[in-house]
């Protein structure tokens, strides 16, 4: 689920529009049901409480909760949302003040004032959920509310990235009377102040969103409401799109499915695909607490064997490209340290790395992946990784999998030696591809504390209000990742939105955080 001036170019740049080109207006001669948009996805929320999610749940949060600042399509820095303006008040970037819009209310009528903002963010740190976004607020010291419309955030160190954290769904604002201060709300309801209100929710089924008539923020809602349907597998979702049961698909499509939807046959069925620039990445996490992966030469040998080109060619068929850094291509400061260090896949070099370390027998490894978070291609991806490593005869890989909630608990409890994760940027800045993965408590649940990154590179980069001034620090941090091989980047993907031909707005629906802005969709009156 964070941005700076020289940020990543994830402005939802349209690469292909297929049948979705054209413009139209909302039809005035049909009822609200005709204007309602139905979106399908395989990425269901893990919880409805923003204090306990740092994952794909943000897709829903962005549409039902409000944040002080946000990222409209095309923006490269935070823009006002619940706040009418925010700014650092000191040269050290340690005091950040926001002034709220007047008259804001939550959907239950409760005022959205400075105290509600403080309550919302304080409870994240109080609850301190293992799978929540508390670590994103690591530099926040205290919050002051001098008057009902003013909030002042005092940071414990310089942090020019803090405004970008406030613009992410991690900083979703909740109604104090509806959300306990010290525990997660779990009754399946939402009380926010976003563009939509959650009318009903069925876990694993659907979320029904209706327009919030009291919303006061940047979003310009172009439909009367949205129904999000959650699918366990993508074939059923695609069938629903072709049968006109849903209007839009976002996330969860495999490469063959994308190619099928781009085909003339699908066009003939009134379906088109929008391809967007993306910063989605996939990577492996190595847990050094497990003896099988604790030795650096073992991790280096894995990095030396894996053939990213073969992986993306066989499994993703042009919808992804090899990645040689945790900072993806298109993000300022991107380098290729894993390629520079390991070059082309080479079993002989990997064998030498192991032999030089005294490892002469094949290493037994267990790789874990989730079955229901990143799409149906994940199983094929791990099957290909196993094939490559097994064929080297240097490793014997066993594959294990689990649904997202169980998988999440497993890696947070450090039960997995090696596991696969995906990352969608919380905000478009290289900091967000470095900082979340380091520290005693981090986004992958496996403590990793490289002193150079934590004590020197990140603090120095965060003193720079001009984010382009920290490029050197991010380049050095990427090299540390390659030297330690605690994380192994695999590939970088593109983002696809499939839609019926009468639906417009797909080219604007992804914000710079790659989160879906449901308010951009509308139904055309004609072709």
Coordinates of C-alpha atoms in Angstrom, one line a residue:
X1 CA 0.0 0.0 0.0
X2 CA 4.6 7.9 0.1
X3 CA 6.1 10.0 -2.7
X4 CA 8.6 12.6 -3.5
X5 CA 9.3 15.3 -6.1
X6 CA 11.4 13.2 -8.5
X7 CA 9.1 10.3 -8.1
X8 CA 8.2 7.4 -10.2
X9 CA 6.3 7.9 -13.4
X10 CA 3.2 5.9 -12.5
X11 CA 0.8 8.4 -13.8
X12 CA -1.3 5.6 -15.3
X13 CA 0.2 6.3 -18.7
X14 CA -2.0 4.6 -21.3
X15 CA -0.2 2.2 -23.6
X16 CA -3.0 0.6 -25.4
X17 CA -6.7 1.4 -25.3
X18 CA -8.1 -1.4 -27.5
X19 CA -11.9 -0.9 -27.6
X20 CA -12.0 1.4 -24.6
X21 CA -11.1 4.5 -26.5
X22 CA -13.7 7.1 -27.0
X23 CA -15.7 9.4 -24.7
X24 CA -19.2 9.6 -23.5
X25 CA -21.4 11.1 -20.8
X26 CA -23.4 9.5 -18.1
X27 CA -26.8 8.6 -19.5
X28 CA -29.6 10.7 -18.0
X29 CA -32.4 8.5 -19.3
X30 CA -31.6 5.5 -17.2
X31 CA -31.9 4.8 -13.5
X32 CA -29.2 4.5 -10.9
X33 CA -28.8 0.8 -11.5
X34 CA -27.7 1.5 -15.1
X35 CA -25.1 3.9 -13.8
X36 CA -23.7 1.6 -11.2
X37 CA -20.4 0.0 -12.1
X38 CA -19.6 -3.6 -11.2
X39 CA -15.9 -4.4 -10.7
X40 CA -14.4 -7.8 -10.4
X41 CA -11.1 -8.7 -8.6
X42 CA -9.4 -11.6 -7.0
X43 CA -7.9 -9.3 -4.3
X44 CA -10.4 -9.3 -1.4
X45 CA -9.8 -7.2 1.7
X46 CA -8.2 -9.0 4.7
X47 CA -10.0 -6.6 7.0
X48 CA -12.1 -3.5 6.8
X49 CA -10.2 -1.7 9.6
X50 CA -7.2 0.4 8.2
X51 CA -5.4 -0.1 11.5
X52 CA -4.8 -3.7 10.6
X53 CA -4.0 -3.9 6.9
X54 CA -0.9 -3.1 4.8
X55 CA -2.0 -5.0 1.7
X56 CA -4.6 -5.1 -1.1
X57 CA -7.3 -4.0 1.3
X58 CA -6.2 -0.5 0.4
X59 CA -8.1 -0.9 -2.9
X60 CA -11.3 -0.6 -0.9
X61 CA -10.0 1.9 1.6
X62 CA -9.2 4.5 -1.0
X63 CA -12.8 4.6 -2.0
X64 CA -14.6 4.6 1.4
X65 CA -12.1 6.4 3.7
X66 CA -10.6 9.8 3.3
X67 CA -7.0 10.9 3.9
X68 CA -5.6 14.4 4.6
X69 CA -3.9 14.4 1.2
X70 CA -4.1 12.1 -1.7
X71 CA -2.8 11.3 -5.2
X72 CA -5.1 12.2 -8.0
X73 CA -4.3 10.6 -11.4
X74 CA -1.3 12.3 -12.9
X75 CA 0.0 13.7 -9.6
X76 CA 3.6 13.3 -8.5
X77 CA 3.1 14.8 -5.0
X78 CA 0.4 14.8 -2.4
X79 CA -2.6 17.0 -3.1
X80 CA -5.3 18.2 -0.7
X81 CA -8.2 15.9 0.2
X82 CA -9.6 16.2 3.8
X83 CA -7.0 19.0 4.3
X84 CA -7.3 22.2 2.4
X85 CA -3.5 22.6 2.7
X86 CA -0.4 21.0 4.4
X87 CA 3.2 22.1 4.8
X88 CA 6.4 21.6 6.7
X89 CA 6.9 24.5 9.1
X90 CA 10.6 24.1 9.7
X91 CA 13.7 23.7 7.6
X92 CA 14.5 20.3 9.2
X93 CA 11.3 18.7 7.9
X94 CA 10.3 17.6 11.4
X95 CA 7.0 19.6 11.9
X96 CA 4.2 19.1 9.4
X97 CA 1.0 21.1 9.7
X98 CA -2.3 20.5 8.0
X99 CA -5.4 22.7 7.9
X100 CA -8.7 20.8 7.5
X101 CA -11.5 21.8 5.2
X102 CA -14.5 23.3 7.1
X103 CA -17.6 21.3 7.8
X104 CA -16.2 17.8 7.1
X105 CA -18.3 14.9 8.4
X106 CA -18.1 11.1 8.6
X107 CA -21.0 9.1 7.1
X108 CA -22.6 8.8 10.6
X109 CA -22.7 12.6 10.9
X110 CA -19.8 12.8 13.3
X111 CA -17.5 15.8 12.7
X112 CA -14.2 15.1 11.0
X113 CA -12.0 17.5 12.9
X114 CA -8.4 17.6 14.1
X115 CA -9.2 15.4 17.1
X116 CA -10.7 12.7 14.8
X117 CA -7.5 12.9 12.7
X118 CA -5.3 12.4 15.8
X119 CA -7.5 9.6 17.0
X120 CA -7.4 7.8 13.7
X121 CA -3.6 7.8 13.5
X122 CA -2.9 7.3 17.2
X123 CA -5.0 4.1 17.2
X124 CA -2.8 2.6 14.5
X125 CA 0.2 2.8 16.8
X126 CA -1.8 1.8 19.8
X127 CA -3.2 -1.3 18.2
X128 CA 0.2 -2.0 16.6
X129 CA -1.1 -4.9 14.5
X130 CA 1.6 -7.2 13.1
X131 CA 0.0 -6.9 9.7
X132 CA -1.0 -3.3 9.9
X133 CA 0.7 -0.1 8.7
X134 CA 2.3 1.0 12.0
X135 CA 5.8 0.8 10.6
X136 CA 5.0 3.5 8.1
X137 CA 4.6 5.9 11.0
X138 CA 8.0 5.1 12.5
X139 CA 9.2 8.7 12.4
X140 CA 6.0 10.1 14.0
X141 CA 6.6 11.3 17.6
X142 CA 3.3 13.1 18.6
X143 CA 0.3 14.8 17.2
X144 CA -1.0 18.2 18.4
X145 CA -4.5 19.7 17.7
X146 CA -4.3 23.4 18.6
X147 CA -7.7 24.0 17.2
X148 CA -10.5 22.0 15.5
X149 CA -9.1 22.6 12.0
X150 CA -5.4 22.4 12.7
X151 CA -3.3 19.2 13.1
X152 CA 0.5 19.4 13.7
X153 CA 2.6 16.3 13.3
X154 CA 5.9 16.3 15.2
X155 CA 8.5 13.9 13.9
X156 CA 11.4 12.4 15.8
X157 CA 13.7 12.9 12.9
X158 CA 13.8 14.6 9.5
X159 CA 11.4 12.9 7.1
X160 CA 10.5 14.5 3.8
X161 CA 8.5 11.4 3.0
X162 CA 6.0 11.8 5.8
X163 CA 3.5 13.7 3.6
X164 CA 3.4 10.8 1.2
X165 CA 2.6 8.4 4.1
X166 CA -0.3 10.7 5.0
X167 CA -1.5 10.4 1.4
X168 CA -1.7 6.6 1.4
X169 CA -4.6 4.5 2.6
X170 CA -2.5 3.7 5.7
X171 CA -3.6 7.1 7.0
X172 CA -7.3 6.5 6.4
X173 CA -9.5 8.6 8.7
X174 CA -12.1 6.8 10.8
X175 CA -15.0 8.0 13.0
X176 CA -13.8 7.9 16.6
X177 CA -17.2 6.9 18.0
X178 CA -17.3 3.8 15.7
X179 CA -13.7 2.5 16.1
X180 CA -12.2 1.3 19.4
X181 CA -9.0 3.1 20.3
X182 CA -7.2 -0.1 21.3
X183 CA -8.6 -2.9 19.2
X184 CA -9.5 -3.7 15.6
X185 CA -13.1 -3.3 14.5
X186 CA -14.4 -6.5 13.0
X187 CA -18.1 -6.2 12.5
X188 CA -17.9 -5.9 8.7
X189 CA -18.9 -2.2 8.6
X190 CA -17.2 1.0 7.6
X191 CA -17.7 4.6 8.8
X192 CA -15.5 6.9 6.8
X193 CA -15.8 10.2 4.8
X194 CA -14.6 9.0 1.4
X195 CA -16.3 9.4 -2.0
X196 CA -18.4 6.3 -1.3
X197 CA -20.2 4.8 1.7
X198 CA -20.1 1.0 2.2
X199 CA -23.8 0.0 2.1
X200 CA -23.1 -3.7 2.6
X201 CA -20.3 -6.2 2.7
X202 CA -20.0 -9.9 2.4
X203 CA -16.6 -11.4 3.1
X204 CA -15.3 -13.1 0.0
X205 CA -18.5 -12.1 -1.9
X206 CA -19.0 -8.4 -2.6
X207 CA -18.8 -4.8 -1.4
X208 CA -21.7 -2.5 -2.3
X209 CA -20.6 1.1 -2.5
X210 CA -23.0 4.1 -2.8
X211 CA -22.1 7.7 -3.5
X212 CA -21.4 9.7 -0.3
X213 CA -23.4 12.9 -0.8
X214 CA -21.5 14.6 2.0
X215 CA -18.0 13.9 0.6
X216 CA -15.8 17.0 0.3
X217 CA -12.5 16.2 -1.3
X218 CA -10.6 16.0 -4.5
X219 CA -12.5 13.1 -6.1
X220 CA -15.0 13.8 -8.9
X221 CA -17.4 10.8 -8.7
X222 CA -18.7 9.9 -12.2
X223 CA -21.0 7.1 -11.3
X224 CA -23.9 6.6 -8.8
X225 CA -22.2 3.7 -7.1
X226 CA -19.9 0.6 -7.5
X227 CA -20.3 -3.0 -6.6
X228 CA -17.0 -4.9 -6.1
X229 CA -17.3 -8.6 -6.6
X230 CA -14.6 -10.8 -5.2
X231 CA -13.7 -14.0 -7.1
X232 CA -11.7 -17.0 -5.9
X233 CA -10.3 -17.6 -9.3
X234 CA -9.9 -15.6 -12.5
X235 CA -11.6 -17.9 -15.1
X236 CA -14.9 -17.3 -13.4
X237 CA -14.2 -13.6 -13.3
X238 CA -13.4 -13.4 -17.0
X239 CA -16.5 -15.4 -17.8
X240 CA -18.6 -12.9 -15.8
X241 CA -17.0 -10.0 -17.8
X242 CA -17.8 -11.7 -21.1
X243 CA -21.3 -12.5 -20.0
X244 CA -21.9 -8.9 -19.0
X245 CA -22.3 -9.8 -15.3
X246 CA -19.5 -7.4 -14.4
X247 CA -18.2 -4.3 -16.2
X248 CA -14.5 -4.1 -15.1
X249 CA -11.7 -6.4 -14.0
X250 CA -8.7 -5.2 -12.0
X251 CA -6.0 -7.5 -10.5
X252 CA -5.7 -11.3 -10.7
X253 CA -5.4 -11.9 -14.4
X254 CA -2.8 -14.4 -15.7
X255 CA -0.7 -13.7 -18.8
X256 CA -2.7 -16.1 -21.0
X257 CA -5.9 -14.4 -19.8
X258 CA -4.6 -11.0 -20.6
X259 CA -3.6 -12.1 -24.1
X260 CA -7.0 -13.7 -24.6
X261 CA -8.8 -10.5 -23.5
X262 CA -6.6 -8.5 -26.0
X263 CA -7.6 -10.8 -28.9
X264 CA -9.9 -10.0 -31.7
X265 CA -12.3 -12.6 -30.4
X266 CA -12.7 -10.8 -27.1
X267 CA -13.0 -7.5 -28.9
X268 CA -15.9 -9.1 -30.8
X269 CA -17.5 -9.9 -27.5
X270 CA -17.3 -6.2 -26.5
X271 CA -14.3 -6.5 -24.2
X272 CA -11.2 -4.4 -24.3
X273 CA -8.0 -4.0 -22.2
X274 CA -6.2 -0.9 -21.0
X275 CA -2.5 -1.4 -20.3
X276 CA -0.9 1.0 -17.7
X277 CA 2.6 1.7 -16.6
X278 CA 3.2 -0.2 -13.4
X279 CA 5.6 -0.5 -10.5
X280 CA 4.3 -3.8 -9.2
X281 CA 7.2 -6.2 -8.3
X282 CA 7.6 -9.8 -7.2
X283 CA 10.4 -11.0 -5.1
X284 CA 11.6 -13.8 -2.8
X285 CA 12.3 -13.3 0.9
X286 CA 15.0 -15.4 2.6
X287 CA 14.7 -16.0 6.4
X288 CA 18.2 -16.5 7.8
X289 CA 16.7 -17.9 11.0
X290 CA 16.1 -21.1 9.1
X291 CA 19.3 -23.2 8.8
X292 CA 18.6 -24.1 5.2
X293 CA 19.0 -20.5 4.0
X294 CA 21.1 -18.9 6.7
X295 CA 24.4 -19.1 4.8
X296 CA 25.0 -16.2 2.4
X297 CA 26.6 -18.5 -0.2
X298 CA 23.3 -20.5 -0.4
X299 CA 21.4 -17.3 -1.1
X300 CA 24.0 -16.1 -3.6
X301 CA 23.9 -19.5 -5.4
X302 CA 20.1 -19.2 -5.8
X303 CA 20.5 -15.7 -7.2
X304 CA 23.1 -17.1 -9.6
X305 CA 20.9 -19.9 -10.8
X306 CA 17.5 -18.3 -11.3
X307 CA 16.8 -17.3 -14.9
X308 CA 14.4 -14.4 -14.8
X309 CA 14.1 -14.3 -18.6
X310 CA 12.9 -17.8 -18.7
X311 CA 10.5 -17.2 -15.8
X312 CA 8.8 -14.2 -17.3
X313 CA 8.8 -15.7 -20.8
X314 CA 7.2 -19.0 -19.9
X315 CA 4.8 -17.7 -17.2
X316 CA 4.1 -14.1 -17.9
X317 CA 4.4 -14.0 -21.7
X318 CA 5.3 -10.3 -22.2
X319 CA 3.2 -9.0 -19.3
X320 CA 6.2 -8.7 -17.1
X321 CA 9.9 -8.1 -17.4
X322 CA 13.0 -9.3 -15.4
X323 CA 13.8 -7.2 -12.4
X324 CA 17.4 -6.8 -11.0
X325 CA 16.7 -4.5 -8.1
X326 CA 14.0 -3.9 -5.5
X327 CA 13.6 -0.4 -7.0
X328 CA 11.8 -1.0 -10.3
X329 CA 12.5 0.4 -13.7
X330 CA 10.7 3.8 -14.1
X331 CA 11.5 4.9 -10.5
X332 CA 14.1 7.5 -10.2
X333 CA 17.4 6.0 -8.9
X334 CA 16.7 2.5 -10.4
X335 CA 19.9 0.5 -10.9
X336 CA 20.5 -3.2 -11.7
X337 CA 22.8 -4.4 -8.9
X338 CA 21.7 -8.0 -9.0
X339 CA 22.6 -8.2 -12.7
X340 CA 25.8 -6.3 -12.1
X341 CA 26.8 -8.8 -9.4
X342 CA 25.6 -12.1 -10.8
X343 CA 25.2 -11.5 -14.5
X344 CA 23.5 -14.2 -16.6
X345 CA 22.3 -17.4 -14.9
X346 CA 25.2 -19.8 -14.6
X347 CA 25.0 -23.1 -12.8
X348 CA 28.8 -23.6 -12.8
X349 CA 29.3 -20.3 -11.0
X350 CA 26.6 -21.2 -8.5
X351 CA 28.3 -24.5 -7.9
X352 CA 31.7 -22.8 -7.3
X353 CA 30.0 -20.4 -4.8
X354 CA 28.7 -23.4 -2.8
X355 CA 31.9 -25.5 -3.1
X356 CA 34.0 -22.5 -1.9
X357 CA 31.8 -22.4 1.2
X358 CA 32.3 -26.1 1.8
X359 CA 28.7 -27.1 0.7
X360 CA 29.0 -30.2 -1.5
X361 CA 25.5 -31.7 -1.2
X362 CA 22.3 -30.5 -2.7
X363 CA 20.6 -28.1 -0.4
X364 CA 17.0 -28.9 0.6
X365 CA 14.7 -25.8 0.5
X366 CA 11.0 -25.2 1.0
X367 CA 9.4 -22.3 -0.9
X368 CA 6.1 -20.9 0.1
X369 CA 3.6 -18.9 -1.9
X370 CA 0.0 -17.6 -1.4
X371 CA -2.8 -19.1 -3.5
X372 CA -5.2 -16.2 -3.6
X373 CA -3.5 -12.8 -3.6
X374 CA -1.4 -12.3 -6.7
X375 CA -3.4 -14.1 -9.4
X376 CA -3.5 -17.6 -10.8
X377 CA 0.0 -17.4 -12.4
X378 CA 1.7 -17.6 -8.9
X379 CA 1.6 -21.4 -8.8
X380 CA 3.1 -21.6 -12.3
X381 CA 5.8 -19.1 -11.3
X382 CA 6.9 -21.2 -8.3
X383 CA 6.7 -24.4 -10.4
X384 CA 9.2 -22.8 -12.8
X385 CA 11.5 -21.6 -10.0
X386 CA 11.5 -25.1 -8.6
X387 CA 12.3 -26.5 -12.1
X388 CA 15.2 -24.2 -12.5
X389 CA 16.7 -24.9 -9.1
X390 CA 16.1 -28.6 -9.2
X391 CA 17.7 -28.9 -12.7
X392 CA 20.9 -27.3 -11.4
X393 CA 21.2 -30.3 -9.1
X394 CA 22.4 -27.9 -6.5
X395 CA 19.0 -27.7 -4.8
X396 CA 16.0 -29.8 -4.0
X397 CA 13.0 -27.6 -3.7
X398 CA 9.7 -28.5 -2.0
X399 CA 6.7 -26.2 -2.8
X400 CA 4.1 -25.2 -0.1
X401 CA 1.2 -22.8 -0.4
X402 CA -1.5 -21.3 1.7
X403 CA -4.4 -18.9 1.4
X404 CA -3.5 -15.2 2.1
X405 CA -4.6 -14.9 5.7
X406 CA -2.8 -18.2 6.7
X407 CA 0.2 -17.3 4.6
X408 CA 0.4 -13.8 6.1
X409 CA 0.4 -15.3 9.6
X410 CA 3.0 -17.8 8.7
X411 CA 5.6 -15.3 7.3
X412 CA 4.9 -12.9 10.1
X413 CA 5.7 -15.7 12.6
X414 CA 8.9 -16.4 10.6
X415 CA 7.8 -20.0 9.8
X416 CA 8.9 -20.0 6.2
X417 CA 12.5 -20.4 5.0
X418 CA 11.8 -18.9 1.6
X419 CA 8.6 -17.2 0.5
X420 CA 7.3 -15.1 -2.4
X421 CA 5.8 -11.7 -2.0
X422 CA 4.5 -8.9 -4.2
X423 CA 4.8 -5.2 -3.7
X424 CA 2.6 -2.4 -4.9
X425 CA 4.0 1.0 -4.0
X426 CA 2.5 2.9 -1.1
X427 CA 3.8 6.0 -2.8
X428 CA 5.9 6.5 -5.9
X429 CA 9.3 7.1 -4.5
X430 CA 12.4 4.9 -4.2
X431 CA 12.2 5.2 -0.4
X432 CA 9.1 3.0 -0.6
X433 CA 11.1 0.2 -2.3
X434 CA 13.8 0.3 0.4
X435 CA 12.5 1.4 3.8
X436 CA 9.6 -1.1 4.1
X437 CA 11.9 -4.1 3.8
X438 CA 14.5 -3.1 6.5
X439 CA 14.3 -2.8 10.3
X440 CA 13.5 -5.1 13.1
X441 CA 9.9 -5.0 12.2
X442 CA 9.3 -4.6 8.5
X443 CA 6.7 -5.4 5.8
X444 CA 8.0 -8.9 5.2
X445 CA 8.0 -10.0 8.8
X446 CA 11.7 -11.1 8.7
X447 CA 14.0 -8.7 10.7
X448 CA 16.7 -7.2 8.5
X449 CA 18.8 -4.4 9.9
X450 CA 21.6 -3.3 7.5
X451 CA 23.3 -0.6 9.5
X452 CA 24.4 1.5 6.4
X453 CA 20.8 1.8 5.2
X454 CA 19.2 2.4 8.5
X455 CA 21.7 4.7 10.1
X456 CA 23.1 6.6 7.1
X457 CA 21.4 6.3 3.8
X458 CA 17.7 6.5 4.7
X459 CA 18.2 9.4 7.2
X460 CA 20.2 11.4 4.8
X461 CA 17.8 10.9 1.9
X462 CA 14.8 11.9 4.1
X463 CA 16.4 15.3 4.9
X464 CA 16.0 16.2 1.3
X465 CA 12.8 18.0 0.4
X466 CA 13.8 17.8 -3.2
X467 CA 13.6 14.1 -3.5
X468 CA 15.9 14.0 -6.6
X469 CA 18.7 15.0 -4.3
X470 CA 18.8 11.6 -2.6
X471 CA 19.5 9.4 -5.7
X472 CA 23.0 8.5 -4.6
X473 CA 21.7 7.1 -1.3
X474 CA 19.1 4.9 -3.0
X475 CA 21.7 3.6 -5.4
X476 CA 23.9 2.6 -2.5
X477 CA 21.0 1.0 -0.7
X478 CA 20.2 -1.1 -3.7
X479 CA 23.8 -2.4 -3.7
X480 CA 23.5 -3.4 -0.1
X481 CA 20.5 -5.5 -1.0
X482 CA 22.4 -7.2 -3.7
X483 CA 25.4 -7.9 -1.4
X484 CA 23.2 -9.4 1.4
X485 CA 20.7 -11.3 -0.8
X486 CA 18.1 -11.2 1.9
X487 CA 15.6 -10.3 -0.8
X488 CA 15.7 -11.5 -4.4
X489 CA 13.8 -9.4 -7.0
X490 CA 12.3 -11.5 -9.8
X491 CA 10.1 -9.4 -12.1
X492 CA 8.3 -6.2 -12.6
X493 CA 4.8 -6.2 -14.0
X494 CA 2.4 -4.0 -16.0
X495 CA -1.1 -3.1 -14.8
X496 CA -4.1 -4.1 -16.8
X497 CA -7.7 -3.1 -16.6
X498 CA -10.2 -5.1 -18.6
X499 CA -13.6 -3.5 -19.3
X500 CA -16.8 -3.8 -21.3
X501 CA -16.9 -1.5 -24.3
X502 CA -19.5 0.8 -22.8
X503 CA -17.3 1.6 -19.8
X504 CA -15.1 4.7 -19.8
X505 CA -12.5 6.0 -17.4
X506 CA -10.2 2.9 -17.2
X507 CA -7.2 4.9 -18.4
X508 CA -7.6 7.3 -15.3
X509 CA -8.7 4.8 -12.7
X510 CA -5.3 4.0 -11.3
X511 CA -3.7 6.5 -9.0
X512 CA 0.1 6.9 -8.7
X513 CA 0.0 4.3 -5.9
X514 CA -1.6 1.9 -8.4
X515 CA -4.7 1.9 -6.3
X516 CA -8.1 1.8 -8.0
X517 CA -10.1 5.0 -8.0
X518 CA -13.6 3.7 -8.6
X519 CA -15.1 7.1 -9.1
X520 CA -13.4 7.5 -12.5
X521 CA -15.5 4.8 -14.1
X522 CA -18.7 5.7 -15.9
X523 CA -21.0 4.2 -18.5
X524 CA -21.1 5.7 -22.0
X525 CA -24.4 6.7 -23.5
X526 CA -23.5 5.4 -27.0
X527 CA -20.6 4.4 -29.3

